GROMACS .gro file of C-alpha atoms in nm:
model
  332
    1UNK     CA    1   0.000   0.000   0.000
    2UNK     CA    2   0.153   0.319  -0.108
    3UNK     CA    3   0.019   0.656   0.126
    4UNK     CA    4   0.035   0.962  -0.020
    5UNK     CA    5   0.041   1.271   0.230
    6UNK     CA    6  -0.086   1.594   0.160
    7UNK     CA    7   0.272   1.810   0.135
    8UNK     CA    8   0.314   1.515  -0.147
    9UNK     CA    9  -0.014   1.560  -0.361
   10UNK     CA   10   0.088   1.920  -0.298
   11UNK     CA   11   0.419   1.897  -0.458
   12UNK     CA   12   0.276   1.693  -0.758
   13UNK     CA   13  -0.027   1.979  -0.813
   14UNK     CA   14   0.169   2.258  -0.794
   15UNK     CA   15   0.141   2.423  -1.136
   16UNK     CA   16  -0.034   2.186  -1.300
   17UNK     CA   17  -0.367   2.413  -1.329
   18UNK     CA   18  -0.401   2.302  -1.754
   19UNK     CA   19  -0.301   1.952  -1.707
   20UNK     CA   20  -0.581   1.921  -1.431
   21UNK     CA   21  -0.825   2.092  -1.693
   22UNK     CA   22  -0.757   1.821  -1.949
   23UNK     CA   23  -0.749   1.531  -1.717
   24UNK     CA   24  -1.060   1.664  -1.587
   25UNK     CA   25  -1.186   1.717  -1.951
   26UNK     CA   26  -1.110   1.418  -2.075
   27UNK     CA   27  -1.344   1.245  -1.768
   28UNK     CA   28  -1.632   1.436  -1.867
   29UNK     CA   29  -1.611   1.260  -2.243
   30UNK     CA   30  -1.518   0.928  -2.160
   31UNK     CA   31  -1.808   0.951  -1.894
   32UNK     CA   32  -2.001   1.083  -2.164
   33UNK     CA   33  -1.936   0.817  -2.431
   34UNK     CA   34  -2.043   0.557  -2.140
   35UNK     CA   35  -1.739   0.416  -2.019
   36UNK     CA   36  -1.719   0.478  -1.647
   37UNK     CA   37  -1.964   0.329  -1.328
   38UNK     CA   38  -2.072   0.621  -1.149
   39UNK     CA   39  -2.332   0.506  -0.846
   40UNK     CA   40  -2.548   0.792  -0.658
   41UNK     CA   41  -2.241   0.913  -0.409
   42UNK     CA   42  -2.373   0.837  -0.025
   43UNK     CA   43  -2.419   1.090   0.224
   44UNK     CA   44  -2.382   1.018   0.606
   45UNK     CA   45  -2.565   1.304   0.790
   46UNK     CA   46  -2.561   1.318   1.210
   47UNK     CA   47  -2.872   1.336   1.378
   48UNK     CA   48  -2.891   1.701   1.528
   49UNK     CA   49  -2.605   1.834   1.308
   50UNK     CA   50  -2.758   1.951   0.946
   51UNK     CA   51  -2.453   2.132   0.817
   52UNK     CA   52  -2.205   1.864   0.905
   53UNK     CA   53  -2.182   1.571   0.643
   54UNK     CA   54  -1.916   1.289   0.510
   55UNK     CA   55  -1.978   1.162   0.155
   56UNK     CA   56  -1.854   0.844  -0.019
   57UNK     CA   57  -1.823   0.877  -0.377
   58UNK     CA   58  -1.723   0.535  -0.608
   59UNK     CA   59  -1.648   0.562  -0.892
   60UNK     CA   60  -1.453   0.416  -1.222
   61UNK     CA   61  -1.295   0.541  -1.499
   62UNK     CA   62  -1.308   0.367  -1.869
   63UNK     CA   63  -1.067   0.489  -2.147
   64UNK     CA   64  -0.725   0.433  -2.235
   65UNK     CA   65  -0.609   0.476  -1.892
   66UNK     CA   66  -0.878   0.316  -1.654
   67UNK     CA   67  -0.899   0.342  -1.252
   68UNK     CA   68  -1.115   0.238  -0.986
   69UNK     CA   69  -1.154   0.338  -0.655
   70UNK     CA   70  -1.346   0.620  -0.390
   71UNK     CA   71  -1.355   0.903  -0.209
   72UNK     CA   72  -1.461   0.927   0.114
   73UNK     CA   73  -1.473   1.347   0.224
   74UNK     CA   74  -1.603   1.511   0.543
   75UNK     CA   75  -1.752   1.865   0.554
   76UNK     CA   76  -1.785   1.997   0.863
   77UNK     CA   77  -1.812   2.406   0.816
   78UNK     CA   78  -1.753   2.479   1.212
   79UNK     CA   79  -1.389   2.358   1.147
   80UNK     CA   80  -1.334   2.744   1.036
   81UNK     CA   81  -1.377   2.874   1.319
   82UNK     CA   82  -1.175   2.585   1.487
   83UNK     CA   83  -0.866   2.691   1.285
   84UNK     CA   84  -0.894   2.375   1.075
   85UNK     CA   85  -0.986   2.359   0.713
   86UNK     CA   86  -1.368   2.277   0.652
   87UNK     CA   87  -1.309   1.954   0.411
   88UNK     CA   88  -1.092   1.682   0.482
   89UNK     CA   89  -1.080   1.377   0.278
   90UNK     CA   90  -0.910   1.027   0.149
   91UNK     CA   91  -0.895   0.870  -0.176
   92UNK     CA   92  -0.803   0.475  -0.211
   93UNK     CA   93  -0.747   0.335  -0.536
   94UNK     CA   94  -0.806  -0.027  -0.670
   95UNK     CA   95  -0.614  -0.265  -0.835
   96UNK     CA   96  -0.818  -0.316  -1.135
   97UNK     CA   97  -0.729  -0.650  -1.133
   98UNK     CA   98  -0.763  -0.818  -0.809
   99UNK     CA   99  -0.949  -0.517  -0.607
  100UNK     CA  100  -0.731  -0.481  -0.388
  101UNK     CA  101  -0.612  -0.166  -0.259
  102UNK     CA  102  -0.315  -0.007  -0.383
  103UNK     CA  103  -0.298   0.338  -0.269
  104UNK     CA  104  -0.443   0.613  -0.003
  105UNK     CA  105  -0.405   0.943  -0.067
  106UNK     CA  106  -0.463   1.233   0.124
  107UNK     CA  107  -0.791   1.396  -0.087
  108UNK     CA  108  -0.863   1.715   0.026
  109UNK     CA  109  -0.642   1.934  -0.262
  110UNK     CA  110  -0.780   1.679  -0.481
  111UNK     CA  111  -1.138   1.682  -0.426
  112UNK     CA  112  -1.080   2.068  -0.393
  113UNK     CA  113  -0.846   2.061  -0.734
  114UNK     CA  114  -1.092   1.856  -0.922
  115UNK     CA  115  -1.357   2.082  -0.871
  116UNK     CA  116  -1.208   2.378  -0.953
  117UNK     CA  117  -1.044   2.209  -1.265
  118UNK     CA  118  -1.417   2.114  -1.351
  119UNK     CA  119  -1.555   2.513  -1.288
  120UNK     CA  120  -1.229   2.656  -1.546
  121UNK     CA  121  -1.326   2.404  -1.796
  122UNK     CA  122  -1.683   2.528  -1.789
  123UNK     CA  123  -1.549   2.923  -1.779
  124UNK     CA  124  -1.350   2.873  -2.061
  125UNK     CA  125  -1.614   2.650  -2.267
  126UNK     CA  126  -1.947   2.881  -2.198
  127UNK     CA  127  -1.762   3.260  -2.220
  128UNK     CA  128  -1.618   3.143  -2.604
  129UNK     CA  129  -1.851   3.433  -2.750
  130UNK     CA  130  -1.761   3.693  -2.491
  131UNK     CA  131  -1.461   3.647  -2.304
  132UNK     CA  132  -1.485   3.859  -1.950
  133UNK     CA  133  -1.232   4.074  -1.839
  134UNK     CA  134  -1.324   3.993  -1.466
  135UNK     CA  135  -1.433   3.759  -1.215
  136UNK     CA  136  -1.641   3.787  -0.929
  137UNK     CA  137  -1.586   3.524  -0.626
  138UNK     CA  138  -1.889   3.444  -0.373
  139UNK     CA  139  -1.738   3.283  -0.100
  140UNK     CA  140  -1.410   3.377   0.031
  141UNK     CA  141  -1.288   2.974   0.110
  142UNK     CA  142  -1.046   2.684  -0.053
  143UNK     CA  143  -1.257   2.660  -0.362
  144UNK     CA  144  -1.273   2.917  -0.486
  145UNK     CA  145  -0.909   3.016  -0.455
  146UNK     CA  146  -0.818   2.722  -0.612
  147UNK     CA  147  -1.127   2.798  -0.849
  148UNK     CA  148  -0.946   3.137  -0.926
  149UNK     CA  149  -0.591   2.929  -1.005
  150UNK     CA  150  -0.740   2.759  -1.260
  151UNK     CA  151  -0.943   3.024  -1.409
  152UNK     CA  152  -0.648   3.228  -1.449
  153UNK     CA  153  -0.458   2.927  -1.642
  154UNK     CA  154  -0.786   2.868  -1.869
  155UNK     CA  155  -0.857   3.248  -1.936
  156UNK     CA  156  -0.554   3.452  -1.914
  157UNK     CA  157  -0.615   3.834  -1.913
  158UNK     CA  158  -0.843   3.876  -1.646
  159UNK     CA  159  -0.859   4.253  -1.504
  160UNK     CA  160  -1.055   4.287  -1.187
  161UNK     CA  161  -1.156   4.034  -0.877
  162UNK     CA  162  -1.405   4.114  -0.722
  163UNK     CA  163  -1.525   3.940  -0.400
  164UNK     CA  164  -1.804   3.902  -0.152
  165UNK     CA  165  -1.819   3.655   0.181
  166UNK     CA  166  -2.050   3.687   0.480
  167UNK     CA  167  -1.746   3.735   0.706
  168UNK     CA  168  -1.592   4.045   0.598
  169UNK     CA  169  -1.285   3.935   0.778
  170UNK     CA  170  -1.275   3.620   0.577
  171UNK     CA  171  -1.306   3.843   0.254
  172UNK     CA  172  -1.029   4.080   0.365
  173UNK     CA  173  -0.775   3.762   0.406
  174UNK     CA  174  -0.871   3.651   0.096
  175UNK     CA  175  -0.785   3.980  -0.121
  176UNK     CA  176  -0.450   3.919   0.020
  177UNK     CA  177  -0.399   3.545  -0.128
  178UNK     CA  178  -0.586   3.669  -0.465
  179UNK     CA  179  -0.372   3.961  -0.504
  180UNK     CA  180  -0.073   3.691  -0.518
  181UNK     CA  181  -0.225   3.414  -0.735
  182UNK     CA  182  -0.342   3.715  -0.943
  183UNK     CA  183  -0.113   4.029  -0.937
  184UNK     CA  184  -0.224   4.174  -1.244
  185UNK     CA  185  -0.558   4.188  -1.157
  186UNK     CA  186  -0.727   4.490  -0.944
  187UNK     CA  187  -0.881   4.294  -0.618
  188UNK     CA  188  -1.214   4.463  -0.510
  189UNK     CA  189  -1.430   4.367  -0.206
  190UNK     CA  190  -1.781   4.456  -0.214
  191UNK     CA  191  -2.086   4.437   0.041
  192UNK     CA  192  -2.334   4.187  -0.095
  193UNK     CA  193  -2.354   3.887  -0.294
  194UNK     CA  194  -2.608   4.062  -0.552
  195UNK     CA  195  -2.329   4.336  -0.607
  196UNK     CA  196  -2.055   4.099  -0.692
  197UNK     CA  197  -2.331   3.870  -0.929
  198UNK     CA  198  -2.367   4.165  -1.115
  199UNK     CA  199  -1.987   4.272  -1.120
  200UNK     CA  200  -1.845   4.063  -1.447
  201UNK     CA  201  -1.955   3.838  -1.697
  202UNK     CA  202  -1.838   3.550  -1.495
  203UNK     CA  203  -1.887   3.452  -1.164
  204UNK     CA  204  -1.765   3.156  -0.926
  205UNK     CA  205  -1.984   3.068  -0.633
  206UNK     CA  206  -1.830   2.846  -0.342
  207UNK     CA  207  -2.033   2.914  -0.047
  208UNK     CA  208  -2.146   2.668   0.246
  209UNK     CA  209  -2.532   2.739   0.205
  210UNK     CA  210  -2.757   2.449   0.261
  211UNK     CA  211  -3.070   2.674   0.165
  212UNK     CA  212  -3.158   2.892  -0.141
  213UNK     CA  213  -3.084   3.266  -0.040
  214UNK     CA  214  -2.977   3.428  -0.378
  215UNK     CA  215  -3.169   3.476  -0.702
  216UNK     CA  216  -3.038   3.631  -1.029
  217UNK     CA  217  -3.188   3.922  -1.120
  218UNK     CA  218  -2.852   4.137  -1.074
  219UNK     CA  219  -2.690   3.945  -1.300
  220UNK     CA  220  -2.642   4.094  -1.659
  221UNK     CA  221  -2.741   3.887  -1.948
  222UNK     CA  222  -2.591   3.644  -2.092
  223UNK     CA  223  -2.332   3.651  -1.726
  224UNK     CA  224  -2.179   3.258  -1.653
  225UNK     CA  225  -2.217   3.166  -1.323
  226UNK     CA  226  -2.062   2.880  -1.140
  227UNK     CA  227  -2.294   2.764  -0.878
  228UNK     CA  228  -1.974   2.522  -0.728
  229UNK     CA  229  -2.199   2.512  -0.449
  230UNK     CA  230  -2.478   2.351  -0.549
  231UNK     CA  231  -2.784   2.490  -0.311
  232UNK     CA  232  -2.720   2.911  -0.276
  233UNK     CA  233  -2.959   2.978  -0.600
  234UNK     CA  234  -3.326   2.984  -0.572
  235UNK     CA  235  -3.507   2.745  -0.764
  236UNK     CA  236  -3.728   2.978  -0.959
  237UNK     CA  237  -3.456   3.169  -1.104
  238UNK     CA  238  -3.305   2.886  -1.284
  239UNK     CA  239  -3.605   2.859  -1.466
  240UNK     CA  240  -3.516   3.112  -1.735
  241UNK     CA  241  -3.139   3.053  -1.747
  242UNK     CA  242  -2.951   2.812  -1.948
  243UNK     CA  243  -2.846   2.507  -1.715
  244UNK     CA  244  -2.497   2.255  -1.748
  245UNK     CA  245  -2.478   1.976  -1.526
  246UNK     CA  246  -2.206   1.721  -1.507
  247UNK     CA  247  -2.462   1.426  -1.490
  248UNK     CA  248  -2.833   1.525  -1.460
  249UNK     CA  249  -2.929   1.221  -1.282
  250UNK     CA  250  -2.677   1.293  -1.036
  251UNK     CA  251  -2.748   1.657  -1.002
  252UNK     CA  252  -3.136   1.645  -0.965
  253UNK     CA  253  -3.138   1.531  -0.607
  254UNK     CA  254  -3.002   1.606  -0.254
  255UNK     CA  255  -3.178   1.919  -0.224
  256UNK     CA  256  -2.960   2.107  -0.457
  257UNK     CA  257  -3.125   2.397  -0.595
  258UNK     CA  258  -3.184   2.242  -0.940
  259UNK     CA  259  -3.350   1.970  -0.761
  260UNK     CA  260  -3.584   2.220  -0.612
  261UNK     CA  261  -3.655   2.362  -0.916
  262UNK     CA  262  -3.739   2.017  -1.098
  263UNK     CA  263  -3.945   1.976  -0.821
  264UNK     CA  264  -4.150   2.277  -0.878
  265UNK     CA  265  -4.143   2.276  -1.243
  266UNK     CA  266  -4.239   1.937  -1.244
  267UNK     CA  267  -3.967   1.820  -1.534
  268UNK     CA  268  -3.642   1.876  -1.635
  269UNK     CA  269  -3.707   2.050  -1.963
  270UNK     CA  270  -3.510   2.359  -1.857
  271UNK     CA  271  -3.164   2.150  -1.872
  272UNK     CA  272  -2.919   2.151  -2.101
  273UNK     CA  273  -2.688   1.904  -2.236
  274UNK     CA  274  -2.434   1.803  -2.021
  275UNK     CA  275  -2.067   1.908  -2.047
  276UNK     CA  276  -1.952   1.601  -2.141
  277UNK     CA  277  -2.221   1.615  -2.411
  278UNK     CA  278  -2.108   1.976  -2.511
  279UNK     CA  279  -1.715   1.858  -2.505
  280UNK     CA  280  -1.792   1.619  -2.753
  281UNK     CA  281  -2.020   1.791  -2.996
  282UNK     CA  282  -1.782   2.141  -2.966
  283UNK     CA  283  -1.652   2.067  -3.320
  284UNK     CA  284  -1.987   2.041  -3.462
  285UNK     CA  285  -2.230   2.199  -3.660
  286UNK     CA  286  -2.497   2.114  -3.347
  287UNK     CA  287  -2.227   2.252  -3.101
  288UNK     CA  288  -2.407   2.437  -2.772
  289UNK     CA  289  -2.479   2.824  -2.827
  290UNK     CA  290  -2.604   2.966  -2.538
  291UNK     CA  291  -2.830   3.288  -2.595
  292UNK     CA  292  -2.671   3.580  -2.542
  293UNK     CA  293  -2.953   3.692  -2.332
  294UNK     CA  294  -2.994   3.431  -2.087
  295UNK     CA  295  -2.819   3.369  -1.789
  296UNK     CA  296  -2.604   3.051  -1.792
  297UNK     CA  297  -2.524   2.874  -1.506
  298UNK     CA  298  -2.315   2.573  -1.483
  299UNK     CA  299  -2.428   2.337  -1.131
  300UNK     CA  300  -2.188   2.001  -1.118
  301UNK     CA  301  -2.273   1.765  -0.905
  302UNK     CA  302  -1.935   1.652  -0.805
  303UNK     CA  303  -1.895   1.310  -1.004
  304UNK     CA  304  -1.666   1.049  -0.809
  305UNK     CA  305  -1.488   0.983  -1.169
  306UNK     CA  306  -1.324   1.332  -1.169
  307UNK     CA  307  -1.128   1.193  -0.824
  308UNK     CA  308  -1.052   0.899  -0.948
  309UNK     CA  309  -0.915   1.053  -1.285
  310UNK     CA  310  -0.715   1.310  -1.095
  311UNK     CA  311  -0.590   1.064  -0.819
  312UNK     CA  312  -0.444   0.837  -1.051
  313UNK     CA  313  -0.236   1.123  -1.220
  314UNK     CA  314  -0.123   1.219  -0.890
  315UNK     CA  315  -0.036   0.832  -0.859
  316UNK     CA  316   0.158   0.764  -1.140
  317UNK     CA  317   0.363   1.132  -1.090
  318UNK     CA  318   0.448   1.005  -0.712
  319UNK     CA  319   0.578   0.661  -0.813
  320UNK     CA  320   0.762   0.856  -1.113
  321UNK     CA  321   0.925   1.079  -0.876
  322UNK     CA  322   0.966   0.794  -0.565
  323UNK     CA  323   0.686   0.994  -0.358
  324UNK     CA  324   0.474   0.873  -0.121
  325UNK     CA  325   0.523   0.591   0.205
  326UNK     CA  326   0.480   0.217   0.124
  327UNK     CA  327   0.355   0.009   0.400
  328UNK     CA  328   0.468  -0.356   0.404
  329UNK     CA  329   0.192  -0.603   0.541
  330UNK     CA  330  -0.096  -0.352   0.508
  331UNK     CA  331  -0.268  -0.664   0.311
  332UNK     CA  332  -0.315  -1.029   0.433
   0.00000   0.00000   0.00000
């Protein structure tokens, strides 16, 4: 068993914002063509304790390159203020041929890598007919900092940041990080969520909402968003928009907010095509156009494949490089 530590997935990640796009990328369209096993990811929820929640996600990967294996993460949002990061997660890998394991890897900069990977790949696919010159961050946390990395390596030439959390503080700290991963860019903090919607063409949100609290009618037409968290838009604003899901069977449950809006709409008529789906049809004639006058607004679920996929990268790098600790004996 080889154990990967989290200064180690570090040292493999660092700088590798386009290679995560395309690994990432490349998931979506083997998914897509049908070659991966993605079951409904499980939640474990603790009686008395709605925002806390650990998630098991199994999943494999088909293609020239396949994996197998899960992820097993832990939100707990209270860690903040405990002076621990909110997420904390492993990844094990499986032999393909025997099943048995062959790796455990710290998971939280993957799971946290993976997703933001997955939000530049959508940035850079949806604003093709109007590229923005900023980007507005709801949610001042991990995500959306790693979010900005990669949206800086997908769309280069990005002006202003602009940012809104609920905790000022937290906003304030994070104009200092942004102003490094970003130095060319003018970092702005603004007073409400609606303000910073309407701030740019493009906008990332990463919050920790369990409950609808934001609709939006700030936005400007034809503005991407990147609901990364699932459950902060309300459901009768997605109505009207354009809406990109990694897997819509996947994404219509768990109280998200596009599960609230099937819900009330009483079909799913108002979704798109998947990305995978657009990544493959892009060189069409029946590529994906979004109206310039609707809002678009791209909700993945989180599928377990884009872990796997970025694990085993991280893998093969660390046995490349003699990274990692093997334990002797782990296995009967």
């Amino acid at each position: 068993m080889l154990i990967l530590r989290h200064s180690e997935v570090a040292q493999i990640l660092d700088g590798r914002e386009l290679d995560n796009i395309r690994t990432v990328a490349d998931a979506y369209r083997i998914h897509a063509q049908g070659d991966t096993a993605v079951p409904h990811s499980v939640f474990l929820r603790f009686p008395g304790q709605p925002r806390n929640r650990i998630i098991g996600l199994p999943a494999y990967l088909g293609g020239d390159n396949p994996a197998g294996g899960m992820k097993w993460i832990a939100s707990f949002p209270a860690n903040i203020d405990r002076g621990i990061e909110r997420a904390s997660a492993a990844i094990i890998l499986n032999s393909l041929e025997t099943g048995r394991p062959e790796a455990l890897i710290e998971g939280s900069l993957i799971s946290a890598t993976r997703t933001a990977a997955s939000a530049a790949l959508a940035a850079e696919l949806l604003t093709r007919g109007r590229r923005p010159d900023g980007l507005a961050l709801i949610g001042c946390g991990v995500i959306n900092l790693e979010i900005l990395r990669h949206v800086r390596a997908a769309l280069p030439g990005l002006r202003t940041l602009s940012l809104y959390d609920s905790s000022p503080r937290r906003a304030a700290d994070f104009a200092a990080r942004a102003a490094v991963v970003l130095p060319e860019a003018e970092v702005v903090t603004l007073d409400s969520a609606e303000r910073a919607l309407a701030a740019h063409g493009l906008v990332s949100i990463a919050t920790s909402a369990i409950e609808p609290h934001l609709d939006l009618k700030a936005a400007v037409p034809g503005t991407v968003v990147l609901h990364i968290s699932l459950r902060d838009l309300l459901p009768e604003s997605l109505l009207d928009a354009h809406n990109i899901v990694d897997d819509v069977d996947h994404a219509v449950r768990e109280r998200t907010s596009l599960d609230l809006a099937v819900q009330a709409a009483g079909h799913r008529d108002f979704i798109d095509p998947a990305i995978g789906r657009l990544l493959l049809d892009e060189d069409t004639e029946g590529a994906f156009t979004p109206e310039p006058d609707r809002t678009v607004v791209y909700a993945p679920f989180g599928l377990g494949v884009l872990d796997i996929a970025l694990a085993d990268a991280v893998l093969g790098a660390a046995r490349a490089q003699g990274l990692g600790v093997e334990v002797e004996g782990f296995l009967p």
